[in-house]
Amino acid sequence: MTNRRSSNWYGKLDKDGFIHRSWMKNQGFPDHAFDGRPVIGICNTWSELTPCNSGLRVLAEA
């Protein structure tokens, strides 16, 4: 098993790994999404509460 955090979440064959994979499968991810590739998340700070990051709205909708 690699040092990636996503491998620790989705690659384990114990109960916790089963729960994490099940939740993602429930969201529509196919089985091959868990074949050892890293899981990459993208965060965006756009919000309607402040105009500071208003240019990020287009990215948030993409």
PDB file of N, CA and C in Angstrom:
ATOM      1  N   MET A   1       0.851  -1.182   0.000  1.00  0.00           N
ATOM      2  CA  MET A   1       0.000   0.000   0.000  1.00  0.00           C
ATOM      3  C   MET A   1       0.893   1.241   0.000  1.00  0.00           C
ATOM      4  N   THR A   2       0.502   2.261  -0.712  1.00  0.00           N
ATOM      5  CA  THR A   2       1.312   3.476  -0.827  1.00  0.00           C
ATOM      6  C   THR A   2       1.060   4.412   0.346  1.00  0.00           C
ATOM      7  N   ASN A   3       1.799   5.514   0.352  1.00  0.00           N
ATOM      8  CA  ASN A   3       1.679   6.485   1.433  1.00  0.00           C
ATOM      9  C   ASN A   3       0.565   7.501   1.205  1.00  0.00           C
ATOM     10  N   ARG A   4      -0.147   7.392   0.100  1.00  0.00           N
ATOM     11  CA  ARG A   4      -1.211   8.366  -0.165  1.00  0.00           C
ATOM     12  C   ARG A   4      -2.336   8.241   0.850  1.00  0.00           C
ATOM     13  N   ARG A   5      -2.845   9.389   1.268  1.00  0.00           N
ATOM     14  CA  ARG A   5      -3.957   9.394   2.222  1.00  0.00           C
ATOM     15  C   ARG A   5      -5.180   8.709   1.630  1.00  0.00           C
ATOM     16  N   SER A   6      -5.414   8.899   0.328  1.00  0.00           N
ATOM     17  CA  SER A   6      -6.577   8.257  -0.285  1.00  0.00           C
ATOM     18  C   SER A   6      -6.443   6.733  -0.264  1.00  0.00           C
ATOM     19  N   SER A   7      -5.213   6.216  -0.339  1.00  0.00           N
ATOM     20  CA  SER A   7      -5.020   4.764  -0.226  1.00  0.00           C
ATOM     21  C   SER A   7      -5.364   4.273   1.170  1.00  0.00           C
ATOM     22  N   ASN A   8      -5.065   5.098   2.158  1.00  0.00           N
ATOM     23  CA  ASN A   8      -5.420   4.722   3.528  1.00  0.00           C
ATOM     24  C   ASN A   8      -6.928   4.729   3.730  1.00  0.00           C
ATOM     25  N   TRP A   9      -7.641   5.550   2.981  1.00  0.00           N
ATOM     26  CA  TRP A   9      -9.096   5.614   3.119  1.00  0.00           C
ATOM     27  C   TRP A   9      -9.795   4.544   2.297  1.00  0.00           C
ATOM     28  N   TYR A  10      -9.422   4.437   1.011  1.00  0.00           N
ATOM     29  CA  TYR A  10     -10.180   3.595   0.086  1.00  0.00           C
ATOM     30  C   TYR A  10      -9.515   2.268  -0.240  1.00  0.00           C
ATOM     31  N   GLY A  11      -8.226   2.120   0.052  1.00  0.00           N
ATOM     32  CA  GLY A  11      -7.511   0.914  -0.324  1.00  0.00           C
ATOM     33  C   GLY A  11      -7.492  -0.176   0.728  1.00  0.00           C
ATOM     34  N   LYS A  12      -7.874   0.140   1.926  1.00  0.00           N
ATOM     35  CA  LYS A  12      -7.854  -0.872   2.988  1.00  0.00           C
ATOM     36  C   LYS A  12      -8.967  -1.890   2.781  1.00  0.00           C
ATOM     37  N   LEU A  13      -8.688  -3.115   3.186  1.00  0.00           N
ATOM     38  CA  LEU A  13      -9.673  -4.185   3.039  1.00  0.00           C
ATOM     39  C   LEU A  13     -10.408  -4.470   4.341  1.00  0.00           C
ATOM     40  N   ASP A  14     -10.363  -3.524   5.266  1.00  0.00           N
ATOM     41  CA  ASP A  14     -11.056  -3.697   6.544  1.00  0.00           C
ATOM     42  C   ASP A  14     -12.423  -3.013   6.508  1.00  0.00           C
ATOM     43  N   LYS A  15     -13.064  -2.952   7.644  1.00  0.00           N
ATOM     44  CA  LYS A  15     -14.409  -2.368   7.726  1.00  0.00           C
ATOM     45  C   LYS A  15     -14.411  -0.889   7.343  1.00  0.00           C
ATOM     46  N   ASP A  16     -13.409  -0.135   7.789  1.00  0.00           N
ATOM     47  CA  ASP A  16     -13.363   1.290   7.459  1.00  0.00           C
ATOM     48  C   ASP A  16     -13.213   1.516   5.959  1.00  0.00           C
ATOM     49  N   GLY A  17     -12.334   0.747   5.311  1.00  0.00           N
ATOM     50  CA  GLY A  17     -12.180   0.858   3.861  1.00  0.00           C
ATOM     51  C   GLY A  17     -13.473   0.527   3.140  1.00  0.00           C
ATOM     52  N   PHE A  18     -14.169  -0.496   3.618  1.00  0.00           N
ATOM     53  CA  PHE A  18     -15.461  -0.874   3.038  1.00  0.00           C
ATOM     54  C   PHE A  18     -16.465   0.270   3.150  1.00  0.00           C
ATOM     55  N   ILE A  19     -16.512   0.909   4.309  1.00  0.00           N
ATOM     56  CA  ILE A  19     -17.454   2.015   4.522  1.00  0.00           C
ATOM     57  C   ILE A  19     -17.123   3.185   3.608  1.00  0.00           C
ATOM     58  N   HIS A  20     -15.844   3.544   3.494  1.00  0.00           N
ATOM     59  CA  HIS A  20     -15.458   4.662   2.633  1.00  0.00           C
ATOM     60  C   HIS A  20     -15.775   4.374   1.165  1.00  0.00           C
ATOM     61  N   ARG A  21     -15.452   3.165   0.692  1.00  0.00           N
ATOM     62  CA  ARG A  21     -15.763   2.819  -0.694  1.00  0.00           C
ATOM     63  C   ARG A  21     -17.267   2.776  -0.927  1.00  0.00           C
ATOM     64  N   SER A  22     -18.012   2.258   0.034  1.00  0.00           N
ATOM     65  CA  SER A  22     -19.471   2.175  -0.110  1.00  0.00           C
ATOM     66  C   SER A  22     -20.097   3.549  -0.231  1.00  0.00           C
ATOM     67  N   TRP A  23     -19.615   4.495   0.566  1.00  0.00           N
ATOM     68  CA  TRP A  23     -20.168   5.849   0.504  1.00  0.00           C
ATOM     69  C   TRP A  23     -19.906   6.466  -0.866  1.00  0.00           C
ATOM     70  N   MET A  24     -18.691   6.270  -1.402  1.00  0.00           N
ATOM     71  CA  MET A  24     -18.371   6.830  -2.716  1.00  0.00           C
ATOM     72  C   MET A  24     -19.158   6.125  -3.824  1.00  0.00           C
ATOM     73  N   LYS A  25     -19.340   4.824  -3.713  1.00  0.00           N
ATOM     74  CA  LYS A  25     -20.139   4.100  -4.708  1.00  0.00           C
ATOM     75  C   LYS A  25     -21.587   4.569  -4.672  1.00  0.00           C
ATOM     76  N   ASN A  26     -22.081   4.893  -3.490  1.00  0.00           N
ATOM     77  CA  ASN A  26     -23.434   5.420  -3.348  1.00  0.00           C
ATOM     78  C   ASN A  26     -23.579   6.770  -4.051  1.00  0.00           C
ATOM     79  N   GLN A  27     -22.481   7.499  -4.185  1.00  0.00           N
ATOM     80  CA  GLN A  27     -22.485   8.790  -4.864  1.00  0.00           C
ATOM     81  C   GLN A  27     -22.308   8.646  -6.375  1.00  0.00           C
ATOM     82  N   GLY A  28     -22.170   7.415  -6.866  1.00  0.00           N
ATOM     83  CA  GLY A  28     -22.097   7.171  -8.299  1.00  0.00           C
ATOM     84  C   GLY A  28     -20.713   6.853  -8.841  1.00  0.00           C
ATOM     85  N   PHE A  29     -19.709   6.735  -7.985  1.00  0.00           N
ATOM     86  CA  PHE A  29     -18.370   6.401  -8.459  1.00  0.00           C
ATOM     87  C   PHE A  29     -18.308   4.920  -8.811  1.00  0.00           C
ATOM     88  N   PRO A  30     -17.711   4.579  -9.967  1.00  0.00           N
ATOM     89  CA  PRO A  30     -17.620   3.167 -10.361  1.00  0.00           C
ATOM     90  C   PRO A  30     -16.518   2.441  -9.593  1.00  0.00           C
ATOM     91  N   ASP A  31     -16.517   1.115  -9.675  1.00  0.00           N
ATOM     92  CA  ASP A  31     -15.525   0.302  -8.967  1.00  0.00           C
ATOM     93  C   ASP A  31     -14.096   0.654  -9.366  1.00  0.00           C
ATOM     94  N   HIS A  32     -13.867   0.950 -10.648  1.00  0.00           N
ATOM     95  CA  HIS A  32     -12.498   1.211 -11.097  1.00  0.00           C
ATOM     96  C   HIS A  32     -11.940   2.533 -10.562  1.00  0.00           C
ATOM     97  N   ALA A  33     -12.751   3.340  -9.907  1.00  0.00           N
ATOM     98  CA  ALA A  33     -12.249   4.579  -9.299  1.00  0.00           C
ATOM     99  C   ALA A  33     -11.377   4.292  -8.085  1.00  0.00           C
ATOM    100  N   PHE A  34     -11.391   3.069  -7.605  1.00  0.00           N
ATOM    101  CA  PHE A  34     -10.640   2.699  -6.399  1.00  0.00           C
ATOM    102  C   PHE A  34      -9.517   1.717  -6.716  1.00  0.00           C
ATOM    103  N   ASP A  35      -8.964   1.783  -7.925  1.00  0.00           N
ATOM    104  CA  ASP A  35      -7.940   0.816  -8.331  1.00  0.00           C
ATOM    105  C   ASP A  35      -6.514   1.267  -8.029  1.00  0.00           C
ATOM    106  N   GLY A  36      -6.322   2.098  -7.031  1.00  0.00           N
ATOM    107  CA  GLY A  36      -4.984   2.505  -6.627  1.00  0.00           C
ATOM    108  C   GLY A  36      -4.585   3.898  -7.059  1.00  0.00           C
ATOM    109  N   ARG A  37      -5.392   4.523  -7.898  1.00  0.00           N
ATOM    110  CA  ARG A  37      -5.080   5.894  -8.299  1.00  0.00           C
ATOM    111  C   ARG A  37      -5.390   6.839  -7.148  1.00  0.00           C
ATOM    112  N   PRO A  38      -4.673   7.972  -7.066  1.00  0.00           N
ATOM    113  CA  PRO A  38      -4.956   8.920  -5.980  1.00  0.00           C
ATOM    114  C   PRO A  38      -6.305   9.606  -6.185  1.00  0.00           C
ATOM    115  N   VAL A  39      -6.952   9.950  -5.098  1.00  0.00           N
ATOM    116  CA  VAL A  39      -8.188  10.723  -5.138  1.00  0.00           C
ATOM    117  C   VAL A  39      -7.803  12.174  -4.914  1.00  0.00           C
ATOM    118  N   ILE A  40      -8.173  13.040  -5.847  1.00  0.00           N
ATOM    119  CA  ILE A  40      -7.783  14.445  -5.784  1.00  0.00           C
ATOM    120  C   ILE A  40      -9.036  15.290  -5.615  1.00  0.00           C
ATOM    121  N   GLY A  41      -9.058  16.116  -4.583  1.00  0.00           N
ATOM    122  CA  GLY A  41     -10.179  17.020  -4.333  1.00  0.00           C
ATOM    123  C   GLY A  41      -9.796  18.448  -4.687  1.00  0.00           C
ATOM    124  N   ILE A  42     -10.740  19.209  -5.182  1.00  0.00           N
ATOM    125  CA  ILE A  42     -10.496  20.601  -5.544  1.00  0.00           C
ATOM    126  C   ILE A  42     -11.398  21.476  -4.693  1.00  0.00           C
ATOM    127  N   CYS A  43     -10.803  22.457  -4.053  1.00  0.00           N
ATOM    128  CA  CYS A  43     -11.530  23.364  -3.168  1.00  0.00           C
ATOM    129  C   CYS A  43     -11.611  24.740  -3.814  1.00  0.00           C
ATOM    130  N   ASN A  44     -12.727  25.407  -3.650  1.00  0.00           N
ATOM    131  CA  ASN A  44     -12.922  26.736  -4.208  1.00  0.00           C
ATOM    132  C   ASN A  44     -13.499  27.630  -3.122  1.00  0.00           C
ATOM    133  N   THR A  45     -12.966  28.841  -2.987  1.00  0.00           N
ATOM    134  CA  THR A  45     -13.390  29.744  -1.917  1.00  0.00           C
ATOM    135  C   THR A  45     -14.450  30.748  -2.352  1.00  0.00           C
ATOM    136  N   TRP A  46     -15.079  30.545  -3.509  1.00  0.00           N
ATOM    137  CA  TRP A  46     -16.117  31.473  -3.942  1.00  0.00           C
ATOM    138  C   TRP A  46     -17.304  31.417  -2.983  1.00  0.00           C
ATOM    139  N   SER A  47     -17.902  32.570  -2.744  1.00  0.00           N
ATOM    140  CA  SER A  47     -19.059  32.648  -1.863  1.00  0.00           C
ATOM    141  C   SER A  47     -19.875  33.876  -2.227  1.00  0.00           C
ATOM    142  N   GLU A  48     -21.174  33.834  -1.967  1.00  0.00           N
ATOM    143  CA  GLU A  48     -22.025  35.003  -2.174  1.00  0.00           C
ATOM    144  C   GLU A  48     -21.879  36.012  -1.044  1.00  0.00           C
ATOM    145  N   LEU A  49     -21.225  35.625   0.038  1.00  0.00           N
ATOM    146  CA  LEU A  49     -21.125  36.487   1.210  1.00  0.00           C
ATOM    147  C   LEU A  49     -20.100  37.595   1.058  1.00  0.00           C
ATOM    148  N   THR A  50     -19.109  37.418   0.205  1.00  0.00           N
ATOM    149  CA  THR A  50     -18.059  38.415   0.050  1.00  0.00           C
ATOM    150  C   THR A  50     -17.673  38.553  -1.422  1.00  0.00           C
ATOM    151  N   PRO A  51     -17.445  39.771  -1.899  1.00  0.00           N
ATOM    152  CA  PRO A  51     -17.077  39.961  -3.298  1.00  0.00           C
ATOM    153  C   PRO A  51     -15.594  39.697  -3.578  1.00  0.00           C
ATOM    154  N   CYS A  52     -14.809  39.442  -2.552  1.00  0.00           N
ATOM    155  CA  CYS A  52     -13.356  39.297  -2.721  1.00  0.00           C
ATOM    156  C   CYS A  52     -12.979  38.210  -3.725  1.00  0.00           C
ATOM    157  N   ASN A  53     -13.695  37.123  -3.714  1.00  0.00           N
ATOM    158  CA  ASN A  53     -13.369  36.000  -4.594  1.00  0.00           C
ATOM    159  C   ASN A  53     -14.431  35.798  -5.667  1.00  0.00           C
ATOM    160  N   SER A  54     -15.067  36.880  -6.089  1.00  0.00           N
ATOM    161  CA  SER A  54     -16.166  36.757  -7.051  1.00  0.00           C
ATOM    162  C   SER A  54     -15.701  36.203  -8.392  1.00  0.00           C
ATOM    163  N   GLY A  55     -14.445  36.380  -8.728  1.00  0.00           N
ATOM    164  CA  GLY A  55     -13.931  35.833  -9.981  1.00  0.00           C
ATOM    165  C   GLY A  55     -13.884  34.315 -10.003  1.00  0.00           C
ATOM    166  N   LEU A  56     -14.030  33.701  -8.845  1.00  0.00           N
ATOM    167  CA  LEU A  56     -13.990  32.243  -8.767  1.00  0.00           C
ATOM    168  C   LEU A  56     -15.353  31.600  -9.009  1.00  0.00           C
ATOM    169  N   ARG A  57     -16.385  32.424  -9.202  1.00  0.00           N
ATOM    170  CA  ARG A  57     -17.726  31.865  -9.406  1.00  0.00           C
ATOM    171  C   ARG A  57     -17.783  30.983 -10.650  1.00  0.00           C
ATOM    172  N   VAL A  58     -17.133  31.444 -11.716  1.00  0.00           N
ATOM    173  CA  VAL A  58     -17.121  30.662 -12.956  1.00  0.00           C
ATOM    174  C   VAL A  58     -16.487  29.294 -12.712  1.00  0.00           C
ATOM    175  N   LEU A  59     -15.428  29.258 -11.912  1.00  0.00           N
ATOM    176  CA  LEU A  59     -14.787  27.982 -11.601  1.00  0.00           C
ATOM    177  C   LEU A  59     -15.684  27.099 -10.746  1.00  0.00           C
ATOM    178  N   ALA A  60     -16.417  27.707  -9.817  1.00  0.00           N
ATOM    179  CA  ALA A  60     -17.294  26.934  -8.944  1.00  0.00           C
ATOM    180  C   ALA A  60     -18.436  26.292  -9.726  1.00  0.00           C
ATOM    181  N   GLU A  61     -18.886  26.943 -10.779  1.00  0.00           N
ATOM    182  CA  GLU A  61     -19.993  26.416 -11.574  1.00  0.00           C
ATOM    183  C   GLU A  61     -19.534  25.393 -12.608  1.00  0.00           C
ATOM    184  N   ALA A  62     -18.239  25.345 -12.881  1.00  0.00           N
ATOM    185  CA  ALA A  62     -17.714  24.428 -13.915  1.00  0.00           C
ATOM    186  C   ALA A  62     -17.738  22.989 -13.458  1.00  0.00           C
TER     187      ALA A  62
END
